[in-house]
mmCIF file with all atom_site columns, C-alpha atoms in Angstrom:
data_model
loop_
_atom_site.group_PDB
_atom_site.id
_atom_site.type_symbol
_atom_site.label_atom_id
_atom_site.label_alt_id
_atom_site.label_comp_id
_atom_site.label_asym_id
_atom_site.label_entity_id
_atom_site.label_seq_id
_atom_site.pdbx_PDB_ins_code
_atom_site.Cartn_x
_atom_site.Cartn_y
_atom_site.Cartn_z
_atom_site.occupancy
_atom_site.B_iso_or_equiv
_atom_site.pdbx_formal_charge
_atom_site.auth_seq_id
_atom_site.auth_comp_id
_atom_site.auth_asym_id
_atom_site.auth_atom_id
_atom_site.pdbx_PDB_model_num
ATOM 1   C CA . UNK A 1 1   ? -7.481  12.090  -1.043  1.00 0.00 ? 23  UNK A CA 1
ATOM 2   C CA . UNK A 1 2   ? -4.923  9.379   -0.473  1.00 0.00 ? 24  UNK A CA 1
ATOM 3   C CA . UNK A 1 3   ? -1.596  9.643   -2.387  1.00 0.00 ? 25  UNK A CA 1
ATOM 4   C CA . UNK A 1 4   ? -2.100  6.147   -3.794  1.00 0.00 ? 26  UNK A CA 1
ATOM 5   C CA . UNK A 1 5   ? -5.457  4.643   -4.467  1.00 0.00 ? 27  UNK A CA 1
ATOM 6   C CA . UNK A 1 6   ? -5.968  0.896   -5.038  1.00 0.00 ? 28  UNK A CA 1
ATOM 7   C CA . UNK A 1 7   ? -9.196  -1.067  -5.157  1.00 0.00 ? 29  UNK A CA 1
ATOM 8   C CA . UNK A 1 8   ? -8.985  -3.696  -2.311  1.00 0.00 ? 30  UNK A CA 1
ATOM 9   C CA . UNK A 1 9   ? -11.175 -6.177  -4.210  1.00 0.00 ? 31  UNK A CA 1
ATOM 10  C CA . UNK A 1 10  ? -11.488 -9.046  -3.746  1.00 0.00 ? 32  UNK A CA 1
ATOM 11  C CA . UNK A 1 11  ? -10.985 -10.053 -7.349  1.00 0.00 ? 33  UNK A CA 1
ATOM 12  C CA . UNK A 1 12  ? -11.901 -13.655 -8.263  1.00 0.00 ? 34  UNK A CA 1
ATOM 13  C CA . UNK A 1 13  ? -10.926 -15.165 -11.619 1.00 0.00 ? 35  UNK A CA 1
ATOM 14  C CA . UNK A 1 14  ? -10.729 -18.598 -13.162 1.00 0.00 ? 36  UNK A CA 1
ATOM 15  C CA . UNK A 1 15  ? -7.422  -20.295 -13.693 1.00 0.00 ? 37  UNK A CA 1
ATOM 16  C CA . UNK A 1 16  ? -5.776  -19.247 -17.005 1.00 0.00 ? 38  UNK A CA 1
ATOM 17  C CA . UNK A 1 17  ? -7.441  -15.807 -17.042 1.00 0.00 ? 39  UNK A CA 1
ATOM 18  C CA . UNK A 1 18  ? -5.546  -12.550 -17.652 1.00 0.00 ? 40  UNK A CA 1
ATOM 19  C CA . UNK A 1 19  ? -5.610  -10.437 -14.526 1.00 0.00 ? 41  UNK A CA 1
ATOM 20  C CA . UNK A 1 20  ? -5.338  -6.646  -14.465 1.00 0.00 ? 42  UNK A CA 1
ATOM 21  C CA . UNK A 1 21  ? -4.493  -4.873  -11.217 1.00 0.00 ? 43  UNK A CA 1
ATOM 22  C CA . UNK A 1 22  ? -4.344  -1.076  -11.092 1.00 0.00 ? 44  UNK A CA 1
ATOM 23  C CA . UNK A 1 23  ? -3.412  1.895   -8.971  1.00 0.00 ? 45  UNK A CA 1
ATOM 24  C CA . UNK A 1 24  ? -3.745  5.655   -9.390  1.00 0.00 ? 46  UNK A CA 1
ATOM 25  C CA . UNK A 1 25  ? -1.728  8.281   -7.663  1.00 0.00 ? 47  UNK A CA 1
ATOM 26  C CA . UNK A 1 26  ? -1.604  12.040  -7.135  1.00 0.00 ? 48  UNK A CA 1
ATOM 27  C CA . UNK A 1 27  ? 2.086   12.849  -6.463  1.00 0.00 ? 49  UNK A CA 1
ATOM 28  C CA . UNK A 1 28  ? 3.754   13.688  -9.773  1.00 0.00 ? 50  UNK A CA 1
ATOM 29  C CA . UNK A 1 29  ? 7.174   13.396  -8.084  1.00 0.00 ? 51  UNK A CA 1
ATOM 30  C CA . UNK A 1 30  ? 6.902   9.627   -7.830  1.00 0.00 ? 52  UNK A CA 1
ATOM 31  C CA . UNK A 1 31  ? 9.513   7.988   -10.077 1.00 0.00 ? 53  UNK A CA 1
ATOM 32  C CA . UNK A 1 32  ? 9.789   4.398   -8.737  1.00 0.00 ? 54  UNK A CA 1
ATOM 33  C CA . UNK A 1 33  ? 6.757   2.182   -9.151  1.00 0.00 ? 55  UNK A CA 1
ATOM 34  C CA . UNK A 1 34  ? 6.693   -1.182  -7.457  1.00 0.00 ? 56  UNK A CA 1
ATOM 35  C CA . UNK A 1 35  ? 4.475   -4.213  -7.115  1.00 0.00 ? 57  UNK A CA 1
ATOM 36  C CA . UNK A 1 36  ? 4.654   -6.461  -4.070  1.00 0.00 ? 58  UNK A CA 1
ATOM 37  C CA . UNK A 1 37  ? 2.920   -9.754  -3.518  1.00 0.00 ? 59  UNK A CA 1
ATOM 38  C CA . UNK A 1 38  ? 1.827   -10.811 -0.083  1.00 0.00 ? 60  UNK A CA 1
ATOM 39  C CA . UNK A 1 39  ? 0.611   -14.268 0.808   1.00 0.00 ? 61  UNK A CA 1
ATOM 40  C CA . UNK A 1 40  ? -1.689  -14.670 3.846   1.00 0.00 ? 62  UNK A CA 1
ATOM 41  C CA . UNK A 1 41  ? 0.054   -14.012 7.173   1.00 0.00 ? 63  UNK A CA 1
ATOM 42  C CA . UNK A 1 42  ? 3.391   -13.393 5.464   1.00 0.00 ? 64  UNK A CA 1
ATOM 43  C CA . UNK A 1 43  ? 5.480   -10.304 4.714   1.00 0.00 ? 65  UNK A CA 1
ATOM 44  C CA . UNK A 1 44  ? 5.266   -8.762  1.264   1.00 0.00 ? 66  UNK A CA 1
ATOM 45  C CA . UNK A 1 45  ? 7.839   -9.649  -1.441  1.00 0.00 ? 67  UNK A CA 1
ATOM 46  C CA . UNK A 1 46  ? 8.864   -7.409  -4.352  1.00 0.00 ? 68  UNK A CA 1
ATOM 47  C CA . UNK A 1 47  ? 7.585   -8.747  -7.708  1.00 0.00 ? 69  UNK A CA 1
ATOM 48  C CA . UNK A 1 48  ? 8.974   -6.063  -9.951  1.00 0.00 ? 70  UNK A CA 1
ATOM 49  C CA . UNK A 1 49  ? 9.569   -2.393  -10.247 1.00 0.00 ? 71  UNK A CA 1
ATOM 50  C CA . UNK A 1 50  ? 9.896   0.193   -12.986 1.00 0.00 ? 72  UNK A CA 1
ATOM 51  C CA . UNK A 1 51  ? 11.533  3.567   -13.100 1.00 0.00 ? 73  UNK A CA 1
ATOM 52  C CA . UNK A 1 52  ? 9.604   6.436   -14.602 1.00 0.00 ? 74  UNK A CA 1
ATOM 53  C CA . UNK A 1 53  ? 7.218   5.520   -17.511 1.00 0.00 ? 75  UNK A CA 1
ATOM 54  C CA . UNK A 1 54  ? 7.008   2.422   -19.709 1.00 0.00 ? 76  UNK A CA 1
ATOM 55  C CA . UNK A 1 55  ? 6.552   -1.276  -19.538 1.00 0.00 ? 77  UNK A CA 1
ATOM 56  C CA . UNK A 1 56  ? 8.446   -4.056  -17.931 1.00 0.00 ? 78  UNK A CA 1
ATOM 57  C CA . UNK A 1 57  ? 7.946   -7.783  -18.403 1.00 0.00 ? 79  UNK A CA 1
ATOM 58  C CA . UNK A 1 58  ? 9.039   -10.668 -16.226 1.00 0.00 ? 80  UNK A CA 1
ATOM 59  C CA . UNK A 1 59  ? 7.662   -14.060 -17.199 1.00 0.00 ? 81  UNK A CA 1
ATOM 60  C CA . UNK A 1 60  ? 3.862   -13.985 -16.831 1.00 0.00 ? 82  UNK A CA 1
ATOM 61  C CA . UNK A 1 61  ? 3.933   -10.519 -15.227 1.00 0.00 ? 83  UNK A CA 1
ATOM 62  C CA . UNK A 1 62  ? 3.895   -7.162  -16.996 1.00 0.00 ? 84  UNK A CA 1
ATOM 63  C CA . UNK A 1 63  ? 4.079   -3.809  -15.221 1.00 0.00 ? 85  UNK A CA 1
ATOM 64  C CA . UNK A 1 64  ? 2.934   -0.610  -16.997 1.00 0.00 ? 86  UNK A CA 1
ATOM 65  C CA . UNK A 1 65  ? 3.342   2.998   -15.919 1.00 0.00 ? 87  UNK A CA 1
ATOM 66  C CA . UNK A 1 66  ? 1.490   5.893   -17.525 1.00 0.00 ? 88  UNK A CA 1
ATOM 67  C CA . UNK A 1 67  ? 2.771   9.047   -15.790 1.00 0.00 ? 89  UNK A CA 1
ATOM 68  C CA . UNK A 1 68  ? 0.651   11.329  -17.864 1.00 0.00 ? 90  UNK A CA 1
ATOM 69  C CA . UNK A 1 69  ? -2.458  9.661   -16.426 1.00 0.00 ? 91  UNK A CA 1
ATOM 70  C CA . UNK A 1 70  ? -0.874  8.897   -13.048 1.00 0.00 ? 92  UNK A CA 1
ATOM 71  C CA . UNK A 1 71  ? -1.926  5.310   -13.488 1.00 0.00 ? 93  UNK A CA 1
ATOM 72  C CA . UNK A 1 72  ? 0.005   2.041   -13.070 1.00 0.00 ? 94  UNK A CA 1
ATOM 73  C CA . UNK A 1 73  ? -0.990  -1.534  -13.847 1.00 0.00 ? 95  UNK A CA 1
ATOM 74  C CA . UNK A 1 74  ? 0.142   -5.066  -13.294 1.00 0.00 ? 96  UNK A CA 1
ATOM 75  C CA . UNK A 1 75  ? -0.942  -7.756  -15.706 1.00 0.00 ? 97  UNK A CA 1
ATOM 76  C CA . UNK A 1 76  ? -0.795  -11.443 -14.902 1.00 0.00 ? 98  UNK A CA 1
ATOM 77  C CA . UNK A 1 77  ? -1.065  -13.837 -17.881 1.00 0.00 ? 99  UNK A CA 1
ATOM 78  C CA . UNK A 1 78  ? -2.219  -17.436 -17.563 1.00 0.00 ? 100 UNK A CA 1
ATOM 79  C CA . UNK A 1 79  ? -3.083  -16.953 -13.940 1.00 0.00 ? 101 UNK A CA 1
ATOM 80  C CA . UNK A 1 80  ? -2.542  -19.915 -11.534 1.00 0.00 ? 102 UNK A CA 1
ATOM 81  C CA . UNK A 1 81  ? -4.077  -20.770 -8.151  1.00 0.00 ? 103 UNK A CA 1
ATOM 82  C CA . UNK A 1 82  ? -0.584  -20.101 -6.714  1.00 0.00 ? 104 UNK A CA 1
ATOM 83  C CA . UNK A 1 83  ? -1.074  -16.424 -7.798  1.00 0.00 ? 105 UNK A CA 1
ATOM 84  C CA . UNK A 1 84  ? -3.793  -16.055 -5.164  1.00 0.00 ? 106 UNK A CA 1
ATOM 85  C CA . UNK A 1 85  ? -2.490  -13.376 -2.865  1.00 0.00 ? 107 UNK A CA 1
ATOM 86  C CA . UNK A 1 86  ? -2.764  -9.685  -2.067  1.00 0.00 ? 108 UNK A CA 1
ATOM 87  C CA . UNK A 1 87  ? -0.908  -7.458  -4.506  1.00 0.00 ? 109 UNK A CA 1
ATOM 88  C CA . UNK A 1 88  ? 0.246   -4.042  -3.261  1.00 0.00 ? 110 UNK A CA 1
ATOM 89  C CA . UNK A 1 89  ? 1.415   -1.242  -5.490  1.00 0.00 ? 111 UNK A CA 1
ATOM 90  C CA . UNK A 1 90  ? 4.023   1.096   -3.980  1.00 0.00 ? 112 UNK A CA 1
ATOM 91  C CA . UNK A 1 91  ? 5.698   4.298   -5.091  1.00 0.00 ? 113 UNK A CA 1
ATOM 92  C CA . UNK A 1 92  ? 8.633   6.391   -4.184  1.00 0.00 ? 114 UNK A CA 1
ATOM 93  C CA . UNK A 1 93  ? 10.299  9.640   -5.141  1.00 0.00 ? 115 UNK A CA 1
ATOM 94  C CA . UNK A 1 94  ? 13.886  9.684   -6.398  1.00 0.00 ? 116 UNK A CA 1
ATOM 95  C CA . UNK A 1 95  ? 16.200  10.011  -3.418  1.00 0.00 ? 117 UNK A CA 1
ATOM 96  C CA . UNK A 1 96  ? 13.294  9.482   -1.060  1.00 0.00 ? 118 UNK A CA 1
ATOM 97  C CA . UNK A 1 97  ? 13.188  7.170   1.916   1.00 0.00 ? 119 UNK A CA 1
ATOM 98  C CA . UNK A 1 98  ? 9.464   6.881   2.266   1.00 0.00 ? 120 UNK A CA 1
ATOM 99  C CA . UNK A 1 99  ? 7.588   4.332   0.182   1.00 0.00 ? 121 UNK A CA 1
ATOM 100 C CA . UNK A 1 100 ? 3.845   4.956   -0.118  1.00 0.00 ? 122 UNK A CA 1
ATOM 101 C CA . UNK A 1 101 ? 1.798   1.749   -0.395  1.00 0.00 ? 123 UNK A CA 1
ATOM 102 C CA . UNK A 1 102 ? -1.652  1.200   -1.847  1.00 0.00 ? 124 UNK A CA 1
ATOM 103 C CA . UNK A 1 103 ? -4.318  -0.668  0.123   1.00 0.00 ? 125 UNK A CA 1
ATOM 104 C CA . UNK A 1 104 ? -3.636  -3.959  -1.710  1.00 0.00 ? 126 UNK A CA 1
ATOM 105 C CA . UNK A 1 105 ? -5.927  -5.967  -3.951  1.00 0.00 ? 127 UNK A CA 1
ATOM 106 C CA . UNK A 1 106 ? -6.835  -9.474  -2.855  1.00 0.00 ? 128 UNK A CA 1
ATOM 107 C CA . UNK A 1 107 ? -6.801  -11.823 -5.791  1.00 0.00 ? 129 UNK A CA 1
ATOM 108 C CA . UNK A 1 108 ? -8.273  -15.363 -5.871  1.00 0.00 ? 130 UNK A CA 1
ATOM 109 C CA . UNK A 1 109 ? -7.522  -17.616 -8.835  1.00 0.00 ? 131 UNK A CA 1
ATOM 110 C CA . UNK A 1 110 ? -9.959  -20.567 -8.883  1.00 0.00 ? 132 UNK A CA 1
ATOM 111 C CA . UNK A 1 111 ? -8.802  -23.973 -10.216 1.00 0.00 ? 133 UNK A CA 1
ATOM 112 C CA . UNK B 2 1   ? 20.589  -17.181 5.048   1.00 0.00 ? 13  UNK B CA 1
ATOM 113 C CA . UNK B 2 2   ? 20.239  -13.412 4.873   1.00 0.00 ? 14  UNK B CA 1
ATOM 114 C CA . UNK B 2 3   ? 16.976  -11.881 5.899   1.00 0.00 ? 15  UNK B CA 1
ATOM 115 C CA . UNK B 2 4   ? 14.839  -10.121 8.446   1.00 0.00 ? 16  UNK B CA 1
ATOM 116 C CA . UNK B 2 5   ? 13.623  -11.875 11.555  1.00 0.00 ? 17  UNK B CA 1
ATOM 117 C CA . UNK B 2 6   ? 10.645  -10.617 13.491  1.00 0.00 ? 18  UNK B CA 1
ATOM 118 C CA . UNK B 2 7   ? 9.641   -11.978 16.866  1.00 0.00 ? 19  UNK B CA 1
ATOM 119 C CA . UNK B 2 8   ? 7.349   -13.014 18.286  1.00 0.00 ? 20  UNK B CA 1
ATOM 120 C CA . UNK B 2 9   ? 4.950   -14.089 15.542  1.00 0.00 ? 21  UNK B CA 1
ATOM 121 C CA . UNK B 2 10  ? 1.930   -13.590 17.823  1.00 0.00 ? 22  UNK B CA 1
ATOM 122 C CA . UNK B 2 11  ? 1.720   -11.265 20.733  1.00 0.00 ? 23  UNK B CA 1
ATOM 123 C CA . UNK B 2 12  ? -1.091  -10.567 23.229  1.00 0.00 ? 24  UNK B CA 1
ATOM 124 C CA . UNK B 2 13  ? -1.186  -7.326  25.207  1.00 0.00 ? 25  UNK B CA 1
ATOM 125 C CA . UNK B 2 14  ? -3.330  -6.432  28.177  1.00 0.00 ? 26  UNK B CA 1
ATOM 126 C CA . UNK B 2 15  ? -4.830  -3.015  28.396  1.00 0.00 ? 27  UNK B CA 1
ATOM 127 C CA . UNK B 2 16  ? -2.293  -0.508  29.751  1.00 0.00 ? 28  UNK B CA 1
ATOM 128 C CA . UNK B 2 17  ? 0.828   -2.586  28.994  1.00 0.00 ? 29  UNK B CA 1
ATOM 129 C CA . UNK B 2 18  ? 3.786   -1.700  26.895  1.00 0.00 ? 30  UNK B CA 1
ATOM 130 C CA . UNK B 2 19  ? 5.081   -4.402  24.560  1.00 0.00 ? 31  UNK B CA 1
ATOM 131 C CA . UNK B 2 20  ? 8.219   -4.564  22.426  1.00 0.00 ? 32  UNK B CA 1
ATOM 132 C CA . UNK B 2 21  ? 8.397   -6.182  18.998  1.00 0.00 ? 33  UNK B CA 1
ATOM 133 C CA . UNK B 2 22  ? 11.783  -7.354  17.841  1.00 0.00 ? 34  UNK B CA 1
ATOM 134 C CA . UNK B 2 23  ? 13.297  -6.828  14.373  1.00 0.00 ? 35  UNK B CA 1
ATOM 135 C CA . UNK B 2 24  ? 16.718  -8.094  13.380  1.00 0.00 ? 36  UNK B CA 1
ATOM 136 C CA . UNK B 2 25  ? 18.409  -8.088  9.932   1.00 0.00 ? 37  UNK B CA 1
ATOM 137 C CA . UNK B 2 26  ? 21.652  -9.522  8.617   1.00 0.00 ? 38  UNK B CA 1
ATOM 138 C CA . UNK B 2 27  ? 21.449  -7.920  5.162   1.00 0.00 ? 39  UNK B CA 1
ATOM 139 C CA . UNK B 2 28  ? 23.763  -5.053  6.129   1.00 0.00 ? 40  UNK B CA 1
ATOM 140 C CA . UNK B 2 29  ? 21.129  -2.540  5.160   1.00 0.00 ? 41  UNK B CA 1
ATOM 141 C CA . UNK B 2 30  ? 21.286  0.977   6.435   1.00 0.00 ? 42  UNK B CA 1
ATOM 142 C CA . UNK B 2 31  ? 17.577  1.792   6.308   1.00 0.00 ? 43  UNK B CA 1
ATOM 143 C CA . UNK B 2 32  ? 14.953  0.042   8.471   1.00 0.00 ? 44  UNK B CA 1
ATOM 144 C CA . UNK B 2 33  ? 11.194  0.573   8.749   1.00 0.00 ? 45  UNK B CA 1
ATOM 145 C CA . UNK B 2 34  ? 8.177   -0.277  10.802  1.00 0.00 ? 46  UNK B CA 1
ATOM 146 C CA . UNK B 2 35  ? 4.768   -0.531  9.183   1.00 0.00 ? 47  UNK B CA 1
ATOM 147 C CA . UNK B 2 36  ? 1.357   -1.253  10.488  1.00 0.00 ? 48  UNK B CA 1
ATOM 148 C CA . UNK B 2 37  ? -1.121  -3.170  8.352   1.00 0.00 ? 49  UNK B CA 1
ATOM 149 C CA . UNK B 2 38  ? -4.817  -3.109  8.935   1.00 0.00 ? 50  UNK B CA 1
ATOM 150 C CA . UNK B 2 39  ? -7.488  -4.736  6.694   1.00 0.00 ? 51  UNK B CA 1
ATOM 151 C CA . UNK B 2 40  ? -8.195  -2.578  3.612   1.00 0.00 ? 52  UNK B CA 1
ATOM 152 C CA . UNK B 2 41  ? -5.639  0.071   4.518   1.00 0.00 ? 53  UNK B CA 1
ATOM 153 C CA . UNK B 2 42  ? -2.376  -1.213  3.146   1.00 0.00 ? 54  UNK B CA 1
ATOM 154 C CA . UNK B 2 43  ? 0.870   -0.464  4.903   1.00 0.00 ? 55  UNK B CA 1
ATOM 155 C CA . UNK B 2 44  ? 1.168   2.680   7.016   1.00 0.00 ? 56  UNK B CA 1
ATOM 156 C CA . UNK B 2 45  ? 4.595   3.874   8.090   1.00 0.00 ? 57  UNK B CA 1
ATOM 157 C CA . UNK B 2 46  ? 5.200   4.140   11.842  1.00 0.00 ? 58  UNK B CA 1
ATOM 158 C CA . UNK B 2 47  ? 8.919   4.945   12.113  1.00 0.00 ? 59  UNK B CA 1
ATOM 159 C CA . UNK B 2 48  ? 11.961  4.651   9.957   1.00 0.00 ? 60  UNK B CA 1
ATOM 160 C CA . UNK B 2 49  ? 15.704  4.848   10.430  1.00 0.00 ? 61  UNK B CA 1
ATOM 161 C CA . UNK B 2 50  ? 18.278  5.694   7.824   1.00 0.00 ? 62  UNK B CA 1
ATOM 162 C CA . UNK B 2 51  ? 21.310  5.165   10.088  1.00 0.00 ? 63  UNK B CA 1
ATOM 163 C CA . UNK B 2 52  ? 22.303  3.983   13.525  1.00 0.00 ? 64  UNK B CA 1
ATOM 164 C CA . UNK B 2 53  ? 21.229  6.264   16.361  1.00 0.00 ? 65  UNK B CA 1
ATOM 165 C CA . UNK B 2 54  ? 18.875  8.221   14.147  1.00 0.00 ? 66  UNK B CA 1
ATOM 166 C CA . UNK B 2 55  ? 15.200  7.652   13.346  1.00 0.00 ? 67  UNK B CA 1
ATOM 167 C CA . UNK B 2 56  ? 12.245  9.652   12.001  1.00 0.00 ? 68  UNK B CA 1
ATOM 168 C CA . UNK B 2 57  ? 8.506   9.590   12.720  1.00 0.00 ? 69  UNK B CA 1
ATOM 169 C CA . UNK B 2 58  ? 6.307   8.200   9.996   1.00 0.00 ? 70  UNK B CA 1
ATOM 170 C CA . UNK B 2 59  ? 2.658   8.917   9.366   1.00 0.00 ? 71  UNK B CA 1
ATOM 171 C CA . UNK B 2 60  ? 1.237   7.173   12.478  1.00 0.00 ? 72  UNK B CA 1
ATOM 172 C CA . UNK B 2 61  ? 3.985   7.400   15.157  1.00 0.00 ? 73  UNK B CA 1
ATOM 173 C CA . UNK B 2 62  ? 1.729   8.420   18.068  1.00 0.00 ? 74  UNK B CA 1
ATOM 174 C CA . UNK B 2 63  ? 1.783   5.755   20.752  1.00 0.00 ? 75  UNK B CA 1
ATOM 175 C CA . UNK B 2 64  ? 4.886   4.024   19.439  1.00 0.00 ? 76  UNK B CA 1
ATOM 176 C CA . UNK B 2 65  ? 8.585   4.351   20.183  1.00 0.00 ? 77  UNK B CA 1
ATOM 177 C CA . UNK B 2 66  ? 11.749  2.928   18.567  1.00 0.00 ? 78  UNK B CA 1
ATOM 178 C CA . UNK B 2 67  ? 15.504  2.729   19.056  1.00 0.00 ? 79  UNK B CA 1
ATOM 179 C CA . UNK B 2 68  ? 18.408  2.078   16.689  1.00 0.00 ? 80  UNK B CA 1
ATOM 180 C CA . UNK B 2 69  ? 21.432  1.309   18.736  1.00 0.00 ? 81  UNK B CA 1
ATOM 181 C CA . UNK B 2 70  ? 22.828  -1.313  16.321  1.00 0.00 ? 82  UNK B CA 1
ATOM 182 C CA . UNK B 2 71  ? 22.667  -1.470  12.554  1.00 0.00 ? 83  UNK B CA 1
ATOM 183 C CA . UNK B 2 72  ? 21.128  -4.954  12.747  1.00 0.00 ? 84  UNK B CA 1
ATOM 184 C CA . UNK B 2 73  ? 18.323  -4.152  15.238  1.00 0.00 ? 85  UNK B CA 1
ATOM 185 C CA . UNK B 2 74  ? 15.266  -1.867  15.168  1.00 0.00 ? 86  UNK B CA 1
ATOM 186 C CA . UNK B 2 75  ? 12.859  -2.745  18.011  1.00 0.00 ? 87  UNK B CA 1
ATOM 187 C CA . UNK B 2 76  ? 9.391   -1.195  18.186  1.00 0.00 ? 88  UNK B CA 1
ATOM 188 C CA . UNK B 2 77  ? 7.629   -0.527  21.504  1.00 0.00 ? 89  UNK B CA 1
ATOM 189 C CA . UNK B 2 78  ? 3.904   -0.242  21.466  1.00 0.00 ? 90  UNK B CA 1
ATOM 190 C CA . UNK B 2 79  ? 2.992   1.870   24.450  1.00 0.00 ? 91  UNK B CA 1
ATOM 191 C CA . UNK B 2 80  ? -0.199  2.180   26.461  1.00 0.00 ? 92  UNK B CA 1
ATOM 192 C CA . UNK B 2 81  ? -0.795  5.500   24.718  1.00 0.00 ? 93  UNK B CA 1
ATOM 193 C CA . UNK B 2 82  ? -1.601  3.598   21.514  1.00 0.00 ? 94  UNK B CA 1
ATOM 194 C CA . UNK B 2 83  ? -5.354  3.250   21.816  1.00 0.00 ? 95  UNK B CA 1
ATOM 195 C CA . UNK B 2 84  ? -5.950  0.767   19.017  1.00 0.00 ? 96  UNK B CA 1
ATOM 196 C CA . UNK B 2 85  ? -2.851  -1.398  18.744  1.00 0.00 ? 97  UNK B CA 1
ATOM 197 C CA . UNK B 2 86  ? -4.456  -4.553  17.419  1.00 0.00 ? 98  UNK B CA 1
ATOM 198 C CA . UNK B 2 87  ? -2.834  -4.993  14.016  1.00 0.00 ? 99  UNK B CA 1
ATOM 199 C CA . UNK B 2 88  ? -0.253  -6.819  11.863  1.00 0.00 ? 100 UNK B CA 1
ATOM 200 C CA . UNK B 2 89  ? 3.178   -5.191  12.282  1.00 0.00 ? 101 UNK B CA 1
ATOM 201 C CA . UNK B 2 90  ? 5.854   -5.486  9.568   1.00 0.00 ? 102 UNK B CA 1
ATOM 202 C CA . UNK B 2 91  ? 9.468   -4.594  9.752   1.00 0.00 ? 103 UNK B CA 1
ATOM 203 C CA . UNK B 2 92  ? 11.483  -3.951  6.646   1.00 0.00 ? 104 UNK B CA 1
ATOM 204 C CA . UNK B 2 93  ? 15.030  -2.979  5.537   1.00 0.00 ? 105 UNK B CA 1
ATOM 205 C CA . UNK B 2 94  ? 16.371  -1.610  2.328   1.00 0.00 ? 106 UNK B CA 1
ATOM 206 C CA . UNK B 2 95  ? 19.556  -0.497  0.608   1.00 0.00 ? 107 UNK B CA 1
ATOM 207 C CA . UNK B 2 96  ? 18.016  0.757   -2.653  1.00 0.00 ? 108 UNK B CA 1
ATOM 208 C CA . UNK B 2 97  ? 14.454  0.679   -3.946  1.00 0.00 ? 109 UNK B CA 1
ATOM 209 C CA . UNK B 2 98  ? 13.530  -2.816  -2.923  1.00 0.00 ? 110 UNK B CA 1
ATOM 210 C CA . UNK B 2 99  ? 12.368  -3.369  0.688   1.00 0.00 ? 111 UNK B CA 1
ATOM 211 C CA . UNK B 2 100 ? 12.816  -6.726  2.310   1.00 0.00 ? 112 UNK B CA 1
ATOM 212 C CA . UNK B 2 101 ? 10.107  -7.588  4.838   1.00 0.00 ? 113 UNK B CA 1
ATOM 213 C CA . UNK B 2 102 ? 10.015  -9.839  7.877   1.00 0.00 ? 114 UNK B CA 1
ATOM 214 C CA . UNK B 2 103 ? 7.185   -12.288 8.408   1.00 0.00 ? 115 UNK B CA 1
ATOM 215 C CA . UNK B 2 104 ? 5.282   -9.946  10.676  1.00 0.00 ? 116 UNK B CA 1
ATOM 216 C CA . UNK B 2 105 ? 4.000   -9.932  14.274  1.00 0.00 ? 117 UNK B CA 1
ATOM 217 C CA . UNK B 2 106 ? 0.327   -10.034 14.934  1.00 0.00 ? 118 UNK B CA 1
ATOM 218 C CA . UNK B 2 107 ? -0.487  -8.072  18.017  1.00 0.00 ? 119 UNK B CA 1
ATOM 219 C CA . UNK B 2 108 ? -3.837  -8.493  19.801  1.00 0.00 ? 120 UNK B CA 1
ATOM 220 C CA . UNK B 2 109 ? -5.132  -6.575  22.788  1.00 0.00 ? 121 UNK B CA 1
ATOM 221 C CA . UNK B 2 110 ? -6.940  -8.794  25.274  1.00 0.00 ? 122 UNK B CA 1
#
């Protein structure tokens, strides 16, 4: 079993839809939970991260962490064609140097 | 502008050859990383370095080698021992939680 599981998709939605991206994990020591966005043939860029449990909102993006279920989510409201990319979840232990990445979910937002 | 520069963007390797991928950063970060990305598998850690002259094997280090002689530079050599080197290679650096990535090198065996 992988430490971090993420459905690779692809996920196709119409413009304006609410998108839900999810990851599950098995390592209860993870404390930092991150979402990266990667456009085709580019390096990933950090969208947002949360520490421990709870929600975090940044514009149209909301990250949720449920440590009791070992489940994290990224919601995108009013999705735009420019949101079309691969979204990677990533996790790290406190004081750790190794970040564990999910497989990434390819998202297509149709105009 | 601060950032991470990877070169070349595309690289072709013949069977049995060693090739070296360049990674340079001007962010003054201590930690640097090399990842390999294959379709459907996310990022897998090859090597990482927390400080100059020190580096650690990641999850898939076999067939690869690195050096960290300068804080700014962390080159990756793909040796002939790596049997399936065709992939997208990403270099990253970090100071805290956030990792900053280069634009990647796509390596193809011909």
